[in-house]
Amino acid sequence: MAQSVAVKTRDTENVSIEVPLERPSEWEPEILAFACHYCAFAAADLSGVMRLSYPYNVKIIRMPCTGKLDQSYVLRAFERGVDGAFVAG
Amino acid sequence: MNMNTPTNTQKRGSVLIVGGGIGGMQASLDLADSGFKVHIVQKESSIGGTMVMLDKTFPTGDCSMCMISPKMVEVARHPNIELHTLAQITSVDGVPGDFKVRVIQQPRFVNKDKCTGCGLCEEKCPKKTHSEFEQNLAVRKAIYSEFSQAVPNTRVIDRSICLYLTKGKCRICEKVCTANAIDFEDKGREYDLEVGAVILSPGLKRHNPWLHQELGYGRWENVVTSLQFERILSTSGPFSGEIKRPSDQKHPEKIAWLQCVGSRDPHNANPWCSSVCCMYATKQAVIAREHDSNIKPSIFYMDMRAFGKDFDKYVDRAKNEYNVAYRRSMISDVREDPETQSLIVRYTGDDGKLTYETFDMVVLSIGLEPHSDVHEFAKTFGIDLNNHGFAETSVFSPVSTSREGIYVTGTFQSPKDIPETVMQGSAVAGSAMSLLGEARGSEVVEPVLPPEKDIEGTDPRIGVIVCHCGINISQTVDVKKIAEDVKNLPGVAHSEDMMYACAQDSQAKIKKLIDEKNLNRLVVASCTPRTHAPLFQETIREAGLNKYLFELADIREQCSWCHMGENEAATKKAGDIVRMNIAKVNRLEPVTTDSVPVTPAALVIGGGIAGMTASLSLADQGFAVHLVEKDKALGGLLKQVRTTLEGAEVQDFLRTRIYDVEKHPKITVHTETVIEKSEGFVGNFNTSLSNGKQIEHGAVIVATGGEEYKPEEYYYGENRYVITQRDLELNLMEKGPEPGSSYVMIQCVGSRQEPVNYCSRICCQDAVKNAIAIKEKDPNIPVTIIYRDIRTYGLREDFYRKARDLGVLFIHYEPDRKPEVTPMGRGVSVTTYDYMMRRPVTFQADYLVLSTGLRPHPASEDIGRRFKLTRNADGFFLEAHVKLRPVDFPSEGFYVAGLAHAPKNIDETISQALSAAGRAGVLLSHDRLGVSGIISKHDRDLCMSCLACFRVCPFDSPFIDKDGKVSHNEVKCTGCGICSGICPAKAFQVNNFTDDQMIAMIDALTENIA
Amino acid sequence: MIVGKQKPLDEIWSMIKSHKNVLVLGCNTCVAVCHEGGNKEAEILSSLLRMRASQEESGIAVTNSGVERQCEHEFFDSVKDAIEAADAVLSTACGIGVQFIAEKFPTTVVYPGLNTTFLGAVEKIGVMKEKCQACGNCVLGETAGICPVARCAKRVLNGPCGGSTKGSCEINKEVDCAWQLIVNRLNALGQMDRYETLAPIKDWSTDRAGGPRKQIREEIQE
Amino acid sequence: MSQQRAVKTDSKLEKILAAGHLAVTSECGPPRGSDPDVITHKGNMLKEYVDVVNITDNQTSMTRMCSLAACIRLKQLGVEPVLQMVTRDRNRIALQSDILGAASFDITNVLCLSGDHQSFGDCPNGQNVHDLDSMQLIQTVRYMRDEGKFLGGDDIKRPPKMFVGAAANPFADPFEIRVPRLAKKIAAGVEFIQTQCIYNLDKFELWMKQVRDRGLHEKVYILAGLTPFKNAGMAKYMRSRVPGMDVPDDVVKRMSDTPKEKQAEEGLNICIESIERLKQIEGVHGFHIMAIEWEEKVPEIVKRAGLWPRPEVS
């Protein structure tokens, strides 16, 4: 199990957070993004139009709005091995 | 001039719009959406105008391109709009409702049907020149597109520098173009267009500061124009958003903005104020600091003209949060320090001494001025220009030119900001609709579509098309491999790769495939669904398939373009993206969209000038109007105003307007009436009034107007020598100025200080108008105006100069040192601190005139609550989008006009009223309101009425039905899906985004790792 | 409605980790309205448990299902074999549902996924407050519609006690003093004169104190 | 002084009050253990200077030796006790049986209280009873005494003869019902009242005026509660932490302005000055001096307030 360390934050006494394990060199994380059609998905398009480059292991699922996100999507993704997920809108 | 002149000729259902800037685009969309054919004639190779060159806009800081590019795509794709780029009008004949115009189109040398905008030609073209779009800070090729998101994005060849067209050599672009779209034989063409009305929106030219050698533009490299600085700020600009000095590419620390370059300068440039420079300078300073926090901006100005809605708050935030230094002094010249190429500026400091300050960069806030060929332009269209070269219009009909049937919008009418331009766009659309009312829909052809194939109960047979997009995708992603890999996935009946999926021939091929292979669903892997999904949806609809049985996998913008050089990983990722969309399309169901009837009538609340103007315009368009006024008579606040700044008689105009409204057959006036109860939704409102009447209507225009602030300061009410501008105007009109008396005026009484921190926009004009009236009657009556900023923006600047020429004294005061008033036997004495002489001065005034501001009308609070229309902190109604939807409310079917939205002048109120009528006209012109396909569907059997959706839906579409259970009003639904995210019983599913479809996509994406 | 709160995941895990095949069973009425134990929450909880199992390499199989209400026999028909196939059922219903399963499936181990908290109302989205204790002998008629039995910390029937300060109960500033509310209401209704009538000693025999209760409707009983 | 009233019990307190004297009562908390000497020690200290001594019943829900045992100890010392009973810990059976137990030792004064919520004490996880509330307990004691019957209706052999008292807090919210609530207690049968400790004398005078307006001061003996401050800290604690307590800022300031070593003396001065002022209020029939953990100061207070020696009643 990951160890945790106590950290004093601004408004709470020492909250324990997991210490991230150091990253094995050849490991390729699977990242999943839930993006709102109007803003984040459009921003992803714009970064392509401007030929900006970013790591390839993120894939984007288009949604009508981030409000549409259901916990079961994120949990389903994690259960099936996705390493990280973010929601952008 | 009456709004609706009867003409005998048959009317045409089409409109010509000259100029494709934001004003022209807004007018074209409003007209096209309400059944008129629109022709946009644009001189440059792409529409967009000035707004596309901007990085961000004030006061919200939204990025300009993100706001305007969806509009441009909508214009390009709209079936009723035809774009004529690289074209100009040479002659206009005919009568209002039936004009014949001659168009000359320059050759583009690129075939627009073949070119897919892949950009290969531009890459290979050897000939470079300065890019006008990037304000000469970057270079472009002979074959180019103006900017990366140009519409149409077909390339164009600049024949003045193309090596082949000038010297007969090269033709490289033709060789590399895989779509063989290059056509050097293109001669351009000349043709006629028959239209019912003409709208002029050519915009304005930026003043070229080269004229002012003393400011160093063109001599010192680090002196740039404000538009150049806008490109420097822009992430798609020459330095991709990194703020650098043109001379040594270093990050500047101290930047100075010099205001009024070419404006308010009658001797060697333009006498008028360009209205927008104070605000864009503030915005540029703020955005610069956001990019690079150690930038120290200073703005040198005469008057800080932040007169618009929330502008003062924006300037205060710039001062306090972004510590932009504002120096109230004009700079006469700029010198360069040769070693550092920094710039030295000289001005009088607060302590009165002459101070030299060095800046790394100087930005010249250049003003706006008419195009150089404006006179010839006016001659072509047969319209008059005013003495400054803008289109001649009157205060009371600000969008009609001197020639009937020809309208003007935007900066060509006078310098203005984006919201006013968009308002005038909708206003001219409204006016054209009034003129051509009965010809609506006559020139618009509805495409005939085959019946939809019933695919109920059939297994999915998916067609998969993987696009090369020339080399844009295939250079990074192995397109053939993907087409091969997905061939035998469940549900896939056919898969192949195509060079250009969006090209006309590919579209035809897809239709053939659907028939031959009996396909019932389609996946296209190419660019972004946001721009190209509608194109493919229309194609499969024409092949008899429900258009929602389609998904576009984005493997260009979101894969090949951003993983260049990592072909193996990019191919794998593209494969995942295509498989994800195939999994989703397997589960897509056909979506039927129903529609709701629209009652072709409008409810207008408030019988002031705004409400009356909107009512007349809507009635002329052919819609019934119910005008509700709470007082005994129509007229509102304008009843107390005698003349406009320009001297036009207000009461005569008001009387004719009231007469027109009361006699118009289509308008029912309800005076001494308020709203009792109102329910329903867009297109289907049902309102009961306090006079017992029950009315049905499809739209609501809120014009509840404003109220004059009754001052408590400066002994008003206690001392009869202390009056307001209104009182002064009245007794000037009746008795004229008292000989031997003296007047002192104080500005910003009750405005621009917490808790009322906004500018009421009209008080400076009132003061200057009255001061001129006094001086013209009796020049030796002393008149003194004590002010904070004189905000006579736009063409009103002439009157400020006229007042100074007539001897009116102007003295500046700061809010922390307000003028002190002490009542005397007769009149009052006013003491204020003079910043020029650096000591207090006292005036004996027989009359102290207070310029009081405007407040929102108390009735707006009740109307706001009743119709759930939000208001901002100052109590004015909040529009849907400050720049692009200035008259719409967020909820559909509601529009605002006049002082209820924000303080404004008479002509601006009339523009906004016409605009609201135009927007409402677009809605009411449809007899049925189509409901979009991508909406949330509610299953009442699963629903347990727990009200979670009822509480979170931003559009109030779930409601408690008569049987006490929750129902869902699909017309109000925008398909955001917040209800389905929170629903514990999973009773809500959004079409094409159902839970099982989303889960299927996640499963497909995680197949190789689960 | 009946309000419940999901037990902490660690507590649930320690309950079920020794089993091989666990069924998480949601109840789609009261505890779904408060977003704690509905079929959707059951699905989420089972997913979390599956991930916990994989983190601790335990071979436990976790499935999930749900019924409309776990306090009616017939609703269980649809999940009968799923329950029988599992060696333990984690019910996210209120206490009623958990015991109903224990009664109907004598050889199946059943665990509560929720702590049933109180009978309450939804003040606003996401905020539930206790309003009634089902004492079987309602006094709301005498107390202007505010119940001292459920909403006063010391069930004072002739309140308020000496600890009421600024409208809050002595035990916690967040808790309203029921008697302050009653006085306010009596004032609003203009019935302050009723305040001085002494509330008689209460008959608690109808309350839980009187033993587990049963209620029969003669005419519809089989 | 007020006129003579009929005496219904053998309670010394009732006799003194009926005779029109200013009664003085005090209070002591039983130990958090079984050592009887704590009671006898405090009893002896107070014996000469007060008429009766209250024994608190698990005050602030802190578990202590029961009030009944401590009362019996005092009785044996010759000090007349007041048995405090809270409805938090016992149901109606236990309350009636304890009353009989006390009566069997001729304990003749009882104070009926709801009691502080168990979350304040050392067993916050415990269940509370509240079968009756304080007013219903008053009714019960008067019913047992005057009707000689149990709540269930059966006759009591040798019914208890208790002088029934209750607490009252004129400073709790809502203020406008504090006098009606006293009227309600009188209707329930209460015969004497010991108020919450008084620091806000103006508010108390206002309360007393309203009491007099309804003539309640002739229907019940009112003893003004007082607690001297040991130091400024205690004053601040009472103001902020103790619910229903009204300690005006100027009193706290007076304490915190005095130097540390003199604060105890200043606390006593405030107490004495309050007593002098309370004496002038018509309807105040005596003083209930609660010197929490400072019982040794009661004699000095009683003497300096001119309330010594205590009157003798047969």
PDB file of N, CA and C in Angstrom, chain B residues 724-781:
ATOM      1  N   THR B 724     -30.906  70.772 -11.699  1.00  0.00           N
ATOM      2  CA  THR B 724     -30.272  69.703 -12.510  1.00  0.00           C
ATOM      3  C   THR B 724     -30.235  70.167 -13.977  1.00  0.00           C
ATOM      4  N   GLN B 725     -29.538  69.373 -14.784  1.00  0.00           N
ATOM      5  CA  GLN B 725     -29.420  69.735 -16.215  1.00  0.00           C
ATOM      6  C   GLN B 725     -30.830  69.811 -16.848  1.00  0.00           C
ATOM      7  N   ARG B 726     -31.713  68.905 -16.445  1.00  0.00           N
ATOM      8  CA  ARG B 726     -33.084  68.894 -17.033  1.00  0.00           C
ATOM      9  C   ARG B 726     -33.777  70.229 -16.721  1.00  0.00           C
ATOM     10  N   ASP B 727     -33.674  70.635 -15.389  1.00  0.00           N
ATOM     11  CA  ASP B 727     -34.332  71.901 -15.027  1.00  0.00           C
ATOM     12  C   ASP B 727     -33.746  73.039 -15.878  1.00  0.00           C
ATOM     13  N   LEU B 728     -32.388  73.025 -16.026  1.00  0.00           N
ATOM     14  CA  LEU B 728     -31.735  74.120 -16.774  1.00  0.00           C
ATOM     15  C   LEU B 728     -32.251  74.124 -18.220  1.00  0.00           C
ATOM     16  N   GLU B 729     -32.330  72.933 -18.852  1.00  0.00           N
ATOM     17  CA  GLU B 729     -32.769  72.866 -20.262  1.00  0.00           C
ATOM     18  C   GLU B 729     -34.170  73.466 -20.391  1.00  0.00           C
ATOM     19  N   LEU B 730     -35.026  73.128 -19.401  1.00  0.00           N
ATOM     20  CA  LEU B 730     -36.412  73.614 -19.455  1.00  0.00           C
ATOM     21  C   LEU B 730     -36.431  75.135 -19.405  1.00  0.00           C
ATOM     22  N   ASN B 731     -35.725  75.745 -18.352  1.00  0.00           N
ATOM     23  CA  ASN B 731     -35.879  77.209 -18.294  1.00  0.00           C
ATOM     24  C   ASN B 731     -35.030  77.916 -19.336  1.00  0.00           C
ATOM     25  N   LEU B 732     -34.015  77.229 -19.927  1.00  0.00           N
ATOM     26  CA  LEU B 732     -33.330  77.863 -21.076  1.00  0.00           C
ATOM     27  C   LEU B 732     -34.309  77.940 -22.250  1.00  0.00           C
ATOM     28  N   MET B 733     -35.102  76.872 -22.390  1.00  0.00           N
ATOM     29  CA  MET B 733     -36.043  76.804 -23.516  1.00  0.00           C
ATOM     30  C   MET B 733     -37.130  77.880 -23.316  1.00  0.00           C
ATOM     31  N   GLU B 734     -37.612  78.006 -22.065  1.00  0.00           N
ATOM     32  CA  GLU B 734     -38.733  78.949 -21.823  1.00  0.00           C
ATOM     33  C   GLU B 734     -38.216  80.375 -21.701  1.00  0.00           C
ATOM     34  N   LYS B 735     -37.197  80.591 -20.804  1.00  0.00           N
ATOM     35  CA  LYS B 735     -36.859  82.009 -20.532  1.00  0.00           C
ATOM     36  C   LYS B 735     -35.507  82.372 -21.160  1.00  0.00           C
ATOM     37  N   GLY B 736     -34.648  81.341 -21.464  1.00  0.00           N
ATOM     38  CA  GLY B 736     -33.308  81.673 -21.932  1.00  0.00           C
ATOM     39  C   GLY B 736     -32.454  82.048 -20.741  1.00  0.00           C
ATOM     40  N   PRO B 737     -31.137  82.163 -20.952  1.00  0.00           N
ATOM     41  CA  PRO B 737     -30.233  82.407 -19.810  1.00  0.00           C
ATOM     42  C   PRO B 737     -30.485  83.798 -19.223  1.00  0.00           C
ATOM     43  N   GLU B 738     -30.385  83.933 -17.930  1.00  0.00           N
ATOM     44  CA  GLU B 738     -30.610  85.231 -17.246  1.00  0.00           C
ATOM     45  C   GLU B 738     -29.404  86.129 -17.522  1.00  0.00           C
ATOM     46  N   PRO B 739     -29.627  87.274 -18.133  1.00  0.00           N
ATOM     47  CA  PRO B 739     -28.473  88.169 -18.417  1.00  0.00           C
ATOM     48  C   PRO B 739     -27.781  88.525 -17.100  1.00  0.00           C
ATOM     49  N   GLY B 740     -26.462  88.593 -17.157  1.00  0.00           N
ATOM     50  CA  GLY B 740     -25.691  89.032 -15.986  1.00  0.00           C
ATOM     51  C   GLY B 740     -25.529  87.921 -14.968  1.00  0.00           C
ATOM     52  N   SER B 741     -26.125  86.749 -15.235  1.00  0.00           N
ATOM     53  CA  SER B 741     -25.972  85.669 -14.221  1.00  0.00           C
ATOM     54  C   SER B 741     -24.757  84.816 -14.609  1.00  0.00           C
ATOM     55  N   SER B 742     -24.396  83.855 -13.740  1.00  0.00           N
ATOM     56  CA  SER B 742     -23.264  82.972 -14.071  1.00  0.00           C
ATOM     57  C   SER B 742     -23.655  81.538 -13.685  1.00  0.00           C
ATOM     58  N   TYR B 743     -23.137  80.587 -14.419  1.00  0.00           N
ATOM     59  CA  TYR B 743     -23.506  79.186 -14.202  1.00  0.00           C
ATOM     60  C   TYR B 743     -22.244  78.372 -13.880  1.00  0.00           C
ATOM     61  N   VAL B 744     -22.395  77.470 -12.926  1.00  0.00           N
ATOM     62  CA  VAL B 744     -21.326  76.478 -12.662  1.00  0.00           C
ATOM     63  C   VAL B 744     -21.986  75.094 -12.698  1.00  0.00           C
ATOM     64  N   MET B 745     -21.335  74.167 -13.393  1.00  0.00           N
ATOM     65  CA  MET B 745     -21.893  72.805 -13.477  1.00  0.00           C
ATOM     66  C   MET B 745     -20.923  71.826 -12.804  1.00  0.00           C
ATOM     67  N   ILE B 746     -21.468  70.790 -12.141  1.00  0.00           N
ATOM     68  CA  ILE B 746     -20.622  69.735 -11.552  1.00  0.00           C
ATOM     69  C   ILE B 746     -21.044  68.398 -12.186  1.00  0.00           C
ATOM     70  N   GLN B 747     -20.054  67.664 -12.688  1.00  0.00           N
ATOM     71  CA  GLN B 747     -20.329  66.381 -13.379  1.00  0.00           C
ATOM     72  C   GLN B 747     -20.276  65.192 -12.414  1.00  0.00           C
ATOM     73  N   CYS B 748     -20.765  64.091 -12.888  1.00  0.00           N
ATOM     74  CA  CYS B 748     -20.722  62.806 -12.149  1.00  0.00           C
ATOM     75  C   CYS B 748     -21.336  62.915 -10.752  1.00  0.00           C
ATOM     76  N   VAL B 749     -22.506  63.588 -10.688  1.00  0.00           N
ATOM     77  CA  VAL B 749     -23.170  63.675  -9.360  1.00  0.00           C
ATOM     78  C   VAL B 749     -23.960  62.371  -9.154  1.00  0.00           C
ATOM     79  N   GLY B 750     -23.500  61.567  -8.169  1.00  0.00           N
ATOM     80  CA  GLY B 750     -24.214  60.309  -7.891  1.00  0.00           C
ATOM     81  C   GLY B 750     -23.811  59.194  -8.837  1.00  0.00           C
ATOM     82  N   SER B 751     -22.745  59.424  -9.605  1.00  0.00           N
ATOM     83  CA  SER B 751     -22.271  58.325 -10.487  1.00  0.00           C
ATOM     84  C   SER B 751     -20.784  58.108 -10.233  1.00  0.00           C
ATOM     85  N   ARG B 752     -20.274  57.052 -10.702  1.00  0.00           N
ATOM     86  CA  ARG B 752     -18.838  56.696 -10.716  1.00  0.00           C
ATOM     87  C   ARG B 752     -18.216  56.721  -9.324  1.00  0.00           C
ATOM     88  N   GLN B 753     -19.023  56.333  -8.303  1.00  0.00           N
ATOM     89  CA  GLN B 753     -18.391  56.133  -6.973  1.00  0.00           C
ATOM     90  C   GLN B 753     -19.224  55.062  -6.276  1.00  0.00           C
ATOM     91  N   GLU B 754     -18.574  54.228  -5.477  1.00  0.00           N
ATOM     92  CA  GLU B 754     -19.334  53.153  -4.814  1.00  0.00           C
ATOM     93  C   GLU B 754     -20.490  53.774  -4.041  1.00  0.00           C
ATOM     94  N   PRO B 755     -21.648  53.210  -3.868  1.00  0.00           N
ATOM     95  CA  PRO B 755     -22.012  51.906  -4.441  1.00  0.00           C
ATOM     96  C   PRO B 755     -22.505  51.989  -5.886  1.00  0.00           C
ATOM     97  N   VAL B 756     -22.508  53.253  -6.486  1.00  0.00           N
ATOM     98  CA  VAL B 756     -22.996  53.338  -7.882  1.00  0.00           C
ATOM     99  C   VAL B 756     -21.767  53.593  -8.758  1.00  0.00           C
ATOM    100  N   ASN B 757     -20.990  52.532  -8.990  1.00  0.00           N
ATOM    101  CA  ASN B 757     -19.714  52.739  -9.683  1.00  0.00           C
ATOM    102  C   ASN B 757     -19.879  52.489 -11.174  1.00  0.00           C
ATOM    103  N   TYR B 758     -20.706  53.285 -11.860  1.00  0.00           N
ATOM    104  CA  TYR B 758     -20.760  53.176 -13.324  1.00  0.00           C
ATOM    105  C   TYR B 758     -21.030  54.562 -13.900  1.00  0.00           C
ATOM    106  N   CYS B 759     -20.697  54.736 -15.185  1.00  0.00           N
ATOM    107  CA  CYS B 759     -20.868  56.043 -15.848  1.00  0.00           C
ATOM    108  C   CYS B 759     -22.242  56.041 -16.518  1.00  0.00           C
ATOM    109  N   SER B 760     -23.004  57.130 -16.332  1.00  0.00           N
ATOM    110  CA  SER B 760     -24.355  57.177 -16.916  1.00  0.00           C
ATOM    111  C   SER B 760     -24.331  57.708 -18.341  1.00  0.00           C
ATOM    112  N   ARG B 761     -23.135  57.987 -18.900  1.00  0.00           N
ATOM    113  CA  ARG B 761     -22.936  58.101 -20.355  1.00  0.00           C
ATOM    114  C   ARG B 761     -23.593  59.327 -21.004  1.00  0.00           C
ATOM    115  N   ILE B 762     -24.677  59.894 -20.418  1.00  0.00           N
ATOM    116  CA  ILE B 762     -25.365  60.985 -21.133  1.00  0.00           C
ATOM    117  C   ILE B 762     -25.105  62.350 -20.484  1.00  0.00           C
ATOM    118  N   CYS B 763     -24.585  62.371 -19.230  1.00  0.00           N
ATOM    119  CA  CYS B 763     -24.529  63.661 -18.498  1.00  0.00           C
ATOM    120  C   CYS B 763     -23.511  64.617 -19.133  1.00  0.00           C
ATOM    121  N   CYS B 764     -22.366  64.089 -19.655  1.00  0.00           N
ATOM    122  CA  CYS B 764     -21.391  65.026 -20.276  1.00  0.00           C
ATOM    123  C   CYS B 764     -22.050  65.719 -21.469  1.00  0.00           C
ATOM    124  N   GLN B 765     -22.791  64.922 -22.286  1.00  0.00           N
ATOM    125  CA  GLN B 765     -23.463  65.535 -23.446  1.00  0.00           C
ATOM    126  C   GLN B 765     -24.457  66.602 -22.986  1.00  0.00           C
ATOM    127  N   ASP B 766     -25.231  66.262 -21.926  1.00  0.00           N
ATOM    128  CA  ASP B 766     -26.228  67.245 -21.439  1.00  0.00           C
ATOM    129  C   ASP B 766     -25.556  68.552 -21.045  1.00  0.00           C
ATOM    130  N   ALA B 767     -24.429  68.425 -20.289  1.00  0.00           N
ATOM    131  CA  ALA B 767     -23.752  69.640 -19.788  1.00  0.00           C
ATOM    132  C   ALA B 767     -23.264  70.485 -20.968  1.00  0.00           C
ATOM    133  N   VAL B 768     -22.581  69.804 -21.919  1.00  0.00           N
ATOM    134  CA  VAL B 768     -22.019  70.547 -23.073  1.00  0.00           C
ATOM    135  C   VAL B 768     -23.163  71.173 -23.883  1.00  0.00           C
ATOM    136  N   LYS B 769     -24.272  70.451 -24.052  1.00  0.00           N
ATOM    137  CA  LYS B 769     -25.407  70.969 -24.849  1.00  0.00           C
ATOM    138  C   LYS B 769     -25.930  72.261 -24.204  1.00  0.00           C
ATOM    139  N   ASN B 770     -26.156  72.182 -22.883  1.00  0.00           N
ATOM    140  CA  ASN B 770     -26.720  73.356 -22.202  1.00  0.00           C
ATOM    141  C   ASN B 770     -25.715  74.520 -22.191  1.00  0.00           C
ATOM    142  N   ALA B 771     -24.430  74.172 -21.995  1.00  0.00           N
ATOM    143  CA  ALA B 771     -23.405  75.238 -21.943  1.00  0.00           C
ATOM    144  C   ALA B 771     -23.391  75.987 -23.282  1.00  0.00           C
ATOM    145  N   ILE B 772     -23.437  75.208 -24.384  1.00  0.00           N
ATOM    146  CA  ILE B 772     -23.434  75.850 -25.725  1.00  0.00           C
ATOM    147  C   ILE B 772     -24.686  76.708 -25.876  1.00  0.00           C
ATOM    148  N   ALA B 773     -25.831  76.189 -25.421  1.00  0.00           N
ATOM    149  CA  ALA B 773     -27.098  76.945 -25.569  1.00  0.00           C
ATOM    150  C   ALA B 773     -26.975  78.293 -24.869  1.00  0.00           C
ATOM    151  N   ILE B 774     -26.361  78.285 -23.652  1.00  0.00           N
ATOM    152  CA  ILE B 774     -26.206  79.559 -22.911  1.00  0.00           C
ATOM    153  C   ILE B 774     -25.291  80.496 -23.697  1.00  0.00           C
ATOM    154  N   LYS B 775     -24.101  79.972 -24.062  1.00  0.00           N
ATOM    155  CA  LYS B 775     -23.084  80.838 -24.684  1.00  0.00           C
ATOM    156  C   LYS B 775     -23.572  81.414 -26.008  1.00  0.00           C
ATOM    157  N   GLU B 776     -24.334  80.579 -26.767  1.00  0.00           N
ATOM    158  CA  GLU B 776     -24.800  81.086 -28.074  1.00  0.00           C
ATOM    159  C   GLU B 776     -25.799  82.224 -27.868  1.00  0.00           C
ATOM    160  N   LYS B 777     -26.578  82.158 -26.775  1.00  0.00           N
ATOM    161  CA  LYS B 777     -27.583  83.229 -26.559  1.00  0.00           C
ATOM    162  C   LYS B 777     -26.886  84.474 -26.004  1.00  0.00           C
ATOM    163  N   ASP B 778     -25.888  84.262 -25.100  1.00  0.00           N
ATOM    164  CA  ASP B 778     -25.279  85.462 -24.482  1.00  0.00           C
ATOM    165  C   ASP B 778     -23.831  85.113 -24.142  1.00  0.00           C
ATOM    166  N   PRO B 779     -22.882  85.428 -25.075  1.00  0.00           N
ATOM    167  CA  PRO B 779     -21.491  84.950 -24.938  1.00  0.00           C
ATOM    168  C   PRO B 779     -20.832  85.413 -23.644  1.00  0.00           C
ATOM    169  N   ASN B 780     -21.232  86.563 -23.051  1.00  0.00           N
ATOM    170  CA  ASN B 780     -20.432  86.970 -21.860  1.00  0.00           C
ATOM    171  C   ASN B 780     -21.018  86.439 -20.541  1.00  0.00           C
ATOM    172  N   ILE B 781     -21.922  85.452 -20.629  1.00  0.00           N
ATOM    173  CA  ILE B 781     -22.334  84.784 -19.367  1.00  0.00           C
ATOM    174  C   ILE B 781     -21.277  83.712 -19.067  1.00  0.00           C
TER     175      ILE B 781
END
